[in-house]
JSON list of C-alpha atoms in Angstrom, two decimals:
[
{"chain": "A", "resi": 337, "resn": "MET", "atom": "CA", "xyz": [-109.54, -4.38, 162.06]},
{"chain": "A", "resi": 338, "resn": "ASP", "atom": "CA", "xyz": [-109.59, -7.58, 160.07]},
{"chain": "A", "resi": 339, "resn": "ASP", "atom": "CA", "xyz": [-107.39, -8.31, 157.02]},
{"chain": "A", "resi": 340, "resn": "ARG", "atom": "CA", "xyz": [-110.18, -7.46, 154.56]},
{"chain": "A", "resi": 341, "resn": "GLU", "atom": "CA", "xyz": [-110.70, -4.01, 156.08]},
{"chain": "A", "resi": 342, "resn": "GLN", "atom": "CA", "xyz": [-106.94, -3.36, 156.11]},
{"chain": "A", "resi": 343, "resn": "ASP", "atom": "CA", "xyz": [-106.65, -4.44, 152.46]},
{"chain": "A", "resi": 344, "resn": "LYS", "atom": "CA", "xyz": [-109.47, -2.03, 151.53]},
{"chain": "A", "resi": 345, "resn": "ARG", "atom": "CA", "xyz": [-107.71, 0.83, 153.36]},
{"chain": "A", "resi": 346, "resn": "ASP", "atom": "CA", "xyz": [-104.39, 0.02, 151.67]},
{"chain": "A", "resi": 347, "resn": "ARG", "atom": "CA", "xyz": [-105.98, 0.30, 148.21]},
{"chain": "A", "resi": 348, "resn": "ARG", "atom": "CA", "xyz": [-107.40, 3.79, 148.83]},
{"chain": "A", "resi": 349, "resn": "ASP", "atom": "CA", "xyz": [-105.97, 6.54, 146.68]},
{"chain": "A", "resi": 350, "resn": "ARG", "atom": "CA", "xyz": [-103.43, 8.55, 148.67]},
{"chain": "A", "resi": 351, "resn": "ASP", "atom": "CA", "xyz": [-101.37, 11.65, 148.01]},
{"chain": "A", "resi": 352, "resn": "ALA", "atom": "CA", "xyz": [-97.64, 11.96, 148.83]},
{"chain": "A", "resi": 353, "resn": "GLU", "atom": "CA", "xyz": [-98.47, 12.84, 152.46]},
{"chain": "A", "resi": 354, "resn": "GLY", "atom": "CA", "xyz": [-100.71, 9.78, 152.85]},
{"chain": "A", "resi": 355, "resn": "ARG", "atom": "CA", "xyz": [-104.00, 11.70, 152.82]},
{"chain": "A", "resi": 356, "resn": "ALA", "atom": "CA", "xyz": [-106.92, 10.04, 151.09]},
{"chain": "A", "resi": 357, "resn": "ARG", "atom": "CA", "xyz": [-107.47, 11.36, 147.55]},
{"chain": "A", "resi": 358, "resn": "ASN", "atom": "CA", "xyz": [-109.90, 10.03, 145.01]},
{"chain": "A", "resi": 359, "resn": "ALA", "atom": "CA", "xyz": [-108.00, 9.43, 141.78]},
{"chain": "A", "resi": 360, "resn": "ARG", "atom": "CA", "xyz": [-111.00, 8.08, 139.89]},
{"chain": "A", "resi": 361, "resn": "PRO", "atom": "CA", "xyz": [-111.63, 9.81, 136.58]},
{"chain": "A", "resi": 362, "resn": "ARG", "atom": "CA", "xyz": [-114.46, 12.34, 136.55]},
{"chain": "A", "resi": 363, "resn": "ASP", "atom": "CA", "xyz": [-116.92, 13.60, 133.99]},
{"chain": "A", "resi": 364, "resn": "GLY", "atom": "CA", "xyz": [-117.41, 17.26, 133.13]},
{"chain": "A", "resi": 365, "resn": "LEU", "atom": "CA", "xyz": [-119.80, 17.72, 136.05]},
{"chain": "A", "resi": 366, "resn": "GLY", "atom": "CA", "xyz": [-117.32, 16.21, 138.51]},
{"chain": "A", "resi": 367, "resn": "ARG", "atom": "CA", "xyz": [-119.10, 12.87, 138.91]},
{"chain": "A", "resi": 368, "resn": "PRO", "atom": "CA", "xyz": [-116.76, 9.91, 139.54]},
{"chain": "A", "resi": 369, "resn": "LEU", "atom": "CA", "xyz": [-116.43, 7.44, 136.70]},
{"chain": "A", "resi": 370, "resn": "PRO", "atom": "CA", "xyz": [-115.23, 3.84, 136.99]},
{"chain": "A", "resi": 371, "resn": "TYR", "atom": "CA", "xyz": [-111.47, 3.31, 137.18]},
{"chain": "A", "resi": 372, "resn": "GLY", "atom": "CA", "xyz": [-110.10, 2.96, 133.66]},
{"chain": "A", "resi": 373, "resn": "ALA", "atom": "CA", "xyz": [-112.84, 5.11, 132.09]},
{"chain": "A", "resi": 374, "resn": "GLU", "atom": "CA", "xyz": [-111.81, 8.17, 130.16]},
{"chain": "A", "resi": 375, "resn": "GLY", "atom": "CA", "xyz": [-112.72, 11.32, 132.06]},
{"chain": "A", "resi": 376, "resn": "VAL", "atom": "CA", "xyz": [-111.90, 14.98, 131.75]},
{"chain": "A", "resi": 377, "resn": "ALA", "atom": "CA", "xyz": [-108.70, 16.48, 133.09]},
{"chain": "A", "resi": 378, "resn": "ARG", "atom": "CA", "xyz": [-108.90, 17.28, 136.79]},
{"chain": "A", "resi": 379, "resn": "GLN", "atom": "CA", "xyz": [-108.20, 20.75, 138.12]},
{"chain": "A", "resi": 380, "resn": "PRO", "atom": "CA", "xyz": [-104.99, 20.68, 140.12]},
{"chain": "A", "resi": 381, "resn": "GLU", "atom": "CA", "xyz": [-105.61, 21.62, 143.75]},
{"chain": "A", "resi": 382, "resn": "GLY", "atom": "CA", "xyz": [-103.92, 24.45, 145.58]},
{"chain": "A", "resi": 383, "resn": "VAL", "atom": "CA", "xyz": [-103.05, 26.59, 142.56]},
{"chain": "A", "resi": 384, "resn": "GLU", "atom": "CA", "xyz": [-102.46, 30.20, 143.50]},
{"chain": "A", "resi": 385, "resn": "ARG", "atom": "CA", "xyz": [-103.71, 32.59, 140.83]},
{"chain": "A", "resi": 386, "resn": "THR", "atom": "CA", "xyz": [-104.29, 36.30, 140.72]},
{"chain": "A", "resi": 387, "resn": "GLY", "atom": "CA", "xyz": [-107.90, 37.42, 140.93]},
{"chain": "A", "resi": 388, "resn": "ASP", "atom": "CA", "xyz": [-107.96, 38.09, 137.19]},
{"chain": "A", "resi": 389, "resn": "GLU", "atom": "CA", "xyz": [-106.44, 34.69, 136.41]},
{"chain": "A", "resi": 390, "resn": "THR", "atom": "CA", "xyz": [-109.06, 33.06, 138.63]},
{"chain": "A", "resi": 391, "resn": "VAL", "atom": "CA", "xyz": [-111.91, 34.80, 136.81]},
{"chain": "A", "resi": 392, "resn": "VAL", "atom": "CA", "xyz": [-110.52, 33.95, 133.35]},
{"chain": "A", "resi": 393, "resn": "GLU", "atom": "CA", "xyz": [-109.92, 30.27, 134.19]},
{"chain": "A", "resi": 394, "resn": "ALA", "atom": "CA", "xyz": [-113.30, 29.86, 135.91]},
{"chain": "A", "resi": 395, "resn": "GLN", "atom": "CA", "xyz": [-115.09, 31.47, 132.95]},
{"chain": "A", "resi": 396, "resn": "ARG", "atom": "CA", "xyz": [-113.31, 29.12, 130.53]},
{"chain": "A", "resi": 397, "resn": "LEU", "atom": "CA", "xyz": [-114.49, 26.13, 132.56]},
{"chain": "A", "resi": 398, "resn": "LEU", "atom": "CA", "xyz": [-118.04, 27.45, 132.90]},
{"chain": "A", "resi": 399, "resn": "ASP", "atom": "CA", "xyz": [-118.21, 28.04, 129.14]},
{"chain": "A", "resi": 400, "resn": "ALA", "atom": "CA", "xyz": [-117.00, 24.46, 128.59]},
{"chain": "A", "resi": 401, "resn": "GLY", "atom": "CA", "xyz": [-119.86, 23.10, 130.71]},
{"chain": "A", "resi": 402, "resn": "MET", "atom": "CA", "xyz": [-117.58, 22.25, 133.64]},
{"chain": "A", "resi": 403, "resn": "PRO", "atom": "CA", "xyz": [-118.97, 24.19, 136.61]},
{"chain": "A", "resi": 404, "resn": "PHE", "atom": "CA", "xyz": [-117.62, 21.64, 139.12]},
{"chain": "A", "resi": 405, "resn": "HIS", "atom": "CA", "xyz": [-114.11, 22.39, 137.89]},
{"chain": "A", "resi": 406, "resn": "ALA", "atom": "CA", "xyz": [-114.80, 26.15, 138.00]},
{"chain": "A", "resi": 407, "resn": "HIS", "atom": "CA", "xyz": [-115.88, 25.68, 141.61]},
{"chain": "A", "resi": 408, "resn": "GLU", "atom": "CA", "xyz": [-112.46, 24.15, 142.34]},
{"chain": "A", "resi": 409, "resn": "VAL", "atom": "CA", "xyz": [-110.74, 27.22, 140.83]},
{"chain": "A", "resi": 410, "resn": "PHE", "atom": "CA", "xyz": [-112.84, 29.52, 143.03]},
{"chain": "A", "resi": 411, "resn": "GLU", "atom": "CA", "xyz": [-112.14, 27.29, 146.02]},
{"chain": "A", "resi": 412, "resn": "ASP", "atom": "CA", "xyz": [-108.39, 27.68, 145.48]},
{"chain": "A", "resi": 413, "resn": "ALA", "atom": "CA", "xyz": [-108.82, 31.48, 145.51]},
{"chain": "A", "resi": 414, "resn": "TRP", "atom": "CA", "xyz": [-111.03, 31.27, 148.59]},
{"chain": "A", "resi": 415, "resn": "LYS", "atom": "CA", "xyz": [-108.48, 29.20, 150.50]},
{"chain": "A", "resi": 416, "resn": "SER", "atom": "CA", "xyz": [-105.29, 30.93, 149.34]},
{"chain": "A", "resi": 417, "resn": "GLY", "atom": "CA", "xyz": [-106.37, 34.53, 148.73]},
{"chain": "A", "resi": 418, "resn": "PRO", "atom": "CA", "xyz": [-106.42, 37.49, 151.08]},
{"chain": "A", "resi": 419, "resn": "GLU", "atom": "CA", "xyz": [-108.84, 37.27, 154.00]},
{"chain": "A", "resi": 420, "resn": "GLU", "atom": "CA", "xyz": [-110.88, 40.24, 152.72]},
{"chain": "A", "resi": 421, "resn": "GLU", "atom": "CA", "xyz": [-111.62, 38.37, 149.45]},
{"chain": "A", "resi": 422, "resn": "ARG", "atom": "CA", "xyz": [-112.62, 35.00, 150.90]},
{"chain": "A", "resi": 423, "resn": "ALA", "atom": "CA", "xyz": [-116.35, 35.72, 151.05]},
{"chain": "A", "resi": 424, "resn": "LEU", "atom": "CA", "xyz": [-116.25, 36.75, 147.37]},
{"chain": "A", "resi": 425, "resn": "TRP", "atom": "CA", "xyz": [-114.58, 33.53, 146.21]},
{"chain": "A", "resi": 426, "resn": "ARG", "atom": "CA", "xyz": [-116.72, 31.38, 148.53]},
{"chain": "A", "resi": 427, "resn": "GLY", "atom": "CA", "xyz": [-119.89, 32.94, 147.07]},
{"chain": "A", "resi": 428, "resn": "LEU", "atom": "CA", "xyz": [-118.68, 32.34, 143.52]},
{"chain": "A", "resi": 429, "resn": "ALA", "atom": "CA", "xyz": [-117.72, 28.74, 144.39]},
{"chain": "A", "resi": 430, "resn": "GLN", "atom": "CA", "xyz": [-121.23, 28.21, 145.76]},
{"chain": "A", "resi": 431, "resn": "LEU", "atom": "CA", "xyz": [-122.77, 29.51, 142.52]},
{"chain": "A", "resi": 432, "resn": "ALA", "atom": "CA", "xyz": [-120.60, 27.16, 140.46]},
{"chain": "A", "resi": 433, "resn": "VAL", "atom": "CA", "xyz": [-121.37, 24.11, 142.57]},
{"chain": "A", "resi": 434, "resn": "GLY", "atom": "CA", "xyz": [-125.05, 25.12, 142.62]},
{"chain": "A", "resi": 435, "resn": "LEU", "atom": "CA", "xyz": [-125.02, 25.06, 138.81]},
{"chain": "A", "resi": 436, "resn": "THR", "atom": "CA", "xyz": [-123.26, 21.68, 139.02]},
{"chain": "A", "resi": 437, "resn": "HIS", "atom": "CA", "xyz": [-126.04, 20.21, 141.15]},
{"chain": "A", "resi": 438, "resn": "ALA", "atom": "CA", "xyz": [-128.75, 21.73, 138.96]},
{"chain": "A", "resi": 439, "resn": "ALA", "atom": "CA", "xyz": [-127.11, 20.24, 135.84]},
{"chain": "A", "resi": 440, "resn": "ARG", "atom": "CA", "xyz": [-126.88, 16.84, 137.56]},
{"chain": "A", "resi": 441, "resn": "GLY", "atom": "CA", "xyz": [-130.62, 16.93, 138.30]},
{"chain": "A", "resi": 442, "resn": "ASN", "atom": "CA", "xyz": [-130.36, 17.75, 142.02]},
{"chain": "A", "resi": 443, "resn": "SER", "atom": "CA", "xyz": [-132.71, 20.72, 141.84]},
{"chain": "A", "resi": 444, "resn": "ASP", "atom": "CA", "xyz": [-133.15, 21.23, 145.59]},
{"chain": "A", "resi": 445, "resn": "GLY", "atom": "CA", "xyz": [-129.42, 21.08, 146.33]},
{"chain": "A", "resi": 446, "resn": "GLY", "atom": "CA", "xyz": [-128.65, 23.26, 143.32]},
{"chain": "A", "resi": 447, "resn": "ALA", "atom": "CA", "xyz": [-131.21, 25.88, 144.32]},
{"chain": "A", "resi": 448, "resn": "THR", "atom": "CA", "xyz": [-129.96, 25.93, 147.92]},
{"chain": "A", "resi": 449, "resn": "LEU", "atom": "CA", "xyz": [-126.36, 26.55, 146.85]},
{"chain": "A", "resi": 450, "resn": "LEU", "atom": "CA", "xyz": [-127.33, 29.10, 144.20]},
{"chain": "A", "resi": 451, "resn": "ARG", "atom": "CA", "xyz": [-129.33, 31.06, 146.76]},
{"chain": "A", "resi": 452, "resn": "ARG", "atom": "CA", "xyz": [-126.60, 30.80, 149.41]},
{"chain": "A", "resi": 453, "resn": "GLY", "atom": "CA", "xyz": [-123.98, 32.06, 146.97]},
{"chain": "A", "resi": 454, "resn": "ALA", "atom": "CA", "xyz": [-126.26, 34.85, 145.74]},
{"chain": "A", "resi": 455, "resn": "ALA", "atom": "CA", "xyz": [-126.92, 35.98, 149.32]},
{"chain": "A", "resi": 456, "resn": "GLY", "atom": "CA", "xyz": [-123.20, 36.14, 150.03]},
{"chain": "A", "resi": 457, "resn": "LEU", "atom": "CA", "xyz": [-122.48, 38.10, 146.86]},
{"chain": "A", "resi": 458, "resn": "ALA", "atom": "CA", "xyz": [-125.43, 40.47, 147.32]},
{"chain": "A", "resi": 459, "resn": "ALA", "atom": "CA", "xyz": [-123.64, 41.96, 150.32]},
{"chain": "A", "resi": 460, "resn": "TYR", "atom": "CA", "xyz": [-121.14, 43.56, 147.91]},
{"chain": "A", "resi": 461, "resn": "GLY", "atom": "CA", "xyz": [-123.81, 45.77, 146.33]},
{"chain": "A", "resi": 462, "resn": "ASP", "atom": "CA", "xyz": [-122.64, 47.42, 143.11]},
{"chain": "A", "resi": 463, "resn": "VAL", "atom": "CA", "xyz": [-118.92, 46.78, 143.66]},
{"chain": "A", "resi": 464, "resn": "ARG", "atom": "CA", "xyz": [-117.26, 44.96, 140.72]},
{"chain": "A", "resi": 465, "resn": "PRO", "atom": "CA", "xyz": [-114.12, 43.25, 142.09]},
{"chain": "A", "resi": 466, "resn": "TYR", "atom": "CA", "xyz": [-111.93, 42.06, 139.21]},
{"chain": "A", "resi": 467, "resn": "GLY", "atom": "CA", "xyz": [-114.65, 43.33, 136.88]},
{"chain": "A", "resi": 468, "resn": "ILE", "atom": "CA", "xyz": [-117.08, 40.65, 138.13]},
{"chain": "A", "resi": 469, "resn": "ALA", "atom": "CA", "xyz": [-120.69, 41.70, 137.57]},
{"chain": "A", "resi": 470, "resn": "LEU", "atom": "CA", "xyz": [-121.92, 40.65, 141.01]},
{"chain": "A", "resi": 471, "resn": "ALA", "atom": "CA", "xyz": [-125.38, 42.20, 140.72]},
{"chain": "A", "resi": 472, "resn": "GLU", "atom": "CA", "xyz": [-125.95, 40.34, 137.43]},
{"chain": "A", "resi": 473, "resn": "LEU", "atom": "CA", "xyz": [-124.68, 37.10, 138.98]},
{"chain": "A", "resi": 474, "resn": "VAL", "atom": "CA", "xyz": [-127.04, 37.48, 141.94]},
{"chain": "A", "resi": 475, "resn": "ALA", "atom": "CA", "xyz": [-129.97, 37.98, 139.55]},
{"chain": "A", "resi": 476, "resn": "TRP", "atom": "CA", "xyz": [-128.85, 35.01, 137.40]},
{"chain": "A", "resi": 477, "resn": "ALA", "atom": "CA", "xyz": [-128.49, 32.70, 140.42]},
{"chain": "A", "resi": 478, "resn": "THR", "atom": "CA", "xyz": [-131.85, 33.71, 141.89]},
{"chain": "A", "resi": 479, "resn": "GLU", "atom": "CA", "xyz": [-133.65, 33.17, 138.58]},
{"chain": "A", "resi": 480, "resn": "LEU", "atom": "CA", "xyz": [-131.95, 29.82, 137.97]},
{"chain": "A", "resi": 481, "resn": "ALA", "atom": "CA", "xyz": [-132.72, 28.61, 141.51]},
{"chain": "A", "resi": 482, "resn": "ASP", "atom": "CA", "xyz": [-136.40, 29.49, 141.06]},
{"chain": "A", "resi": 483, "resn": "ARG", "atom": "CA", "xyz": [-136.49, 27.83, 137.64]},
{"chain": "A", "resi": 484, "resn": "VAL", "atom": "CA", "xyz": [-134.96, 24.51, 138.71]},
{"chain": "A", "resi": 485, "resn": "VAL", "atom": "CA", "xyz": [-137.17, 24.21, 141.80]},
{"chain": "A", "resi": 486, "resn": "VAL", "atom": "CA", "xyz": [-140.47, 25.23, 140.22]},
{"chain": "A", "resi": 487, "resn": "ARG", "atom": "CA", "xyz": [-140.01, 23.34, 136.95]},
{"chain": "A", "resi": 488, "resn": "GLN", "atom": "CA", "xyz": [-137.77, 20.57, 138.32]},
{"chain": "A", "resi": 489, "resn": "GLU", "atom": "CA", "xyz": [-135.81, 21.36, 135.18]},
{"chain": "A", "resi": 490, "resn": "LEU", "atom": "CA", "xyz": [-132.50, 19.73, 134.30]},
{"chain": "A", "resi": 491, "resn": "VAL", "atom": "CA", "xyz": [-130.33, 22.56, 133.02]},
{"chain": "A", "resi": 492, "resn": "PRO", "atom": "CA", "xyz": [-127.46, 22.27, 130.54]},
{"chain": "A", "resi": 493, "resn": "ALA", "atom": "CA", "xyz": [-124.28, 23.35, 132.34]},
{"chain": "A", "resi": 494, "resn": "ALA", "atom": "CA", "xyz": [-122.69, 25.23, 129.44]},
{"chain": "A", "resi": 495, "resn": "GLY", "atom": "CA", "xyz": [-125.95, 26.70, 128.18]},
{"chain": "A", "resi": 496, "resn": "SER", "atom": "CA", "xyz": [-126.85, 27.97, 131.64]},
{"chain": "A", "resi": 497, "resn": "ALA", "atom": "CA", "xyz": [-123.43, 29.30, 132.66]},
{"chain": "A", "resi": 498, "resn": "PRO", "atom": "CA", "xyz": [-123.22, 32.96, 133.62]},
{"chain": "A", "resi": 499, "resn": "ARG", "atom": "CA", "xyz": [-120.85, 35.59, 132.26]},
{"chain": "A", "resi": 500, "resn": "LEU", "atom": "CA", "xyz": [-118.76, 36.47, 135.30]},
{"chain": "A", "resi": 501, "resn": "ARG", "atom": "CA", "xyz": [-117.94, 39.91, 133.99]},
{"chain": "A", "resi": 502, "resn": "GLY", "atom": "CA", "xyz": [-121.43, 40.51, 132.69]},
{"chain": "A", "resi": 503, "resn": "ARG", "atom": "CA", "xyz": [-122.91, 40.51, 129.23]},
{"chain": "A", "resi": 504, "resn": "GLN", "atom": "CA", "xyz": [-120.27, 42.94, 127.99]},
{"chain": "A", "resi": 505, "resn": "GLY", "atom": "CA", "xyz": [-117.33, 41.80, 130.10]},
{"chain": "A", "resi": 506, "resn": "ALA", "atom": "CA", "xyz": [-115.17, 39.35, 128.24]},
{"chain": "A", "resi": 507, "resn": "GLY", "atom": "CA", "xyz": [-112.01, 41.42, 128.58]},
{"chain": "A", "resi": 508, "resn": "GLY", "atom": "CA", "xyz": [-109.64, 42.25, 131.39]},
{"chain": "A", "resi": 509, "resn": "ALA", "atom": "CA", "xyz": [-110.23, 43.91, 134.72]},
{"chain": "A", "resi": 510, "resn": "ASP", "atom": "CA", "xyz": [-111.47, 47.21, 133.27]},
{"chain": "A", "resi": 511, "resn": "GLY", "atom": "CA", "xyz": [-114.06, 48.63, 135.58]},
{"chain": "A", "resi": 512, "resn": "ALA", "atom": "CA", "xyz": [-112.83, 46.52, 138.47]},
{"chain": "A", "resi": 513, "resn": "ASP", "atom": "CA", "xyz": [-113.35, 47.81, 141.98]},
{"chain": "A", "resi": 514, "resn": "SER", "atom": "CA", "xyz": [-111.45, 46.93, 145.10]},
{"chain": "A", "resi": 515, "resn": "VAL", "atom": "CA", "xyz": [-112.98, 44.25, 147.30]},
{"chain": "A", "resi": 516, "resn": "ARG", "atom": "CA", "xyz": [-111.89, 46.16, 150.36]}
]
């Protein structure tokens, strides 16, 4: 490795353990901005939340037009939650990142992730873990995937965001079913 390559490696963003981390600011859709630009606050990684806290925080971010950040909240739940809930959180993370790609103009990537997430969540049937309206989310994701592919339509992230607990479900975990 020559000096130039070593210098480039030394300037990479690193966390306390020396792992590479990108500290560049990001926009609301998670796209990197130039160093020094003003971005939106990043979601801290590795936060352990209850299922209800995860749903509330993800919905707040979706409503704010920040599906990439909502995906990170779901990813934390997927990685830190109980084994029997991982498929749920992974499916929701895929929906959020699918919406991210669709809002960025990547219609094929967005549709693929929306369909993959919907397929994973469809396996739950009519169960409503943490009050999440999975059947409505599957229908939403399928319709949005079809729309962005057929029309090659750029979708507004906030205007296209789903209601995780359904059209009526802005409250707590009422009506929640066990994932198990």
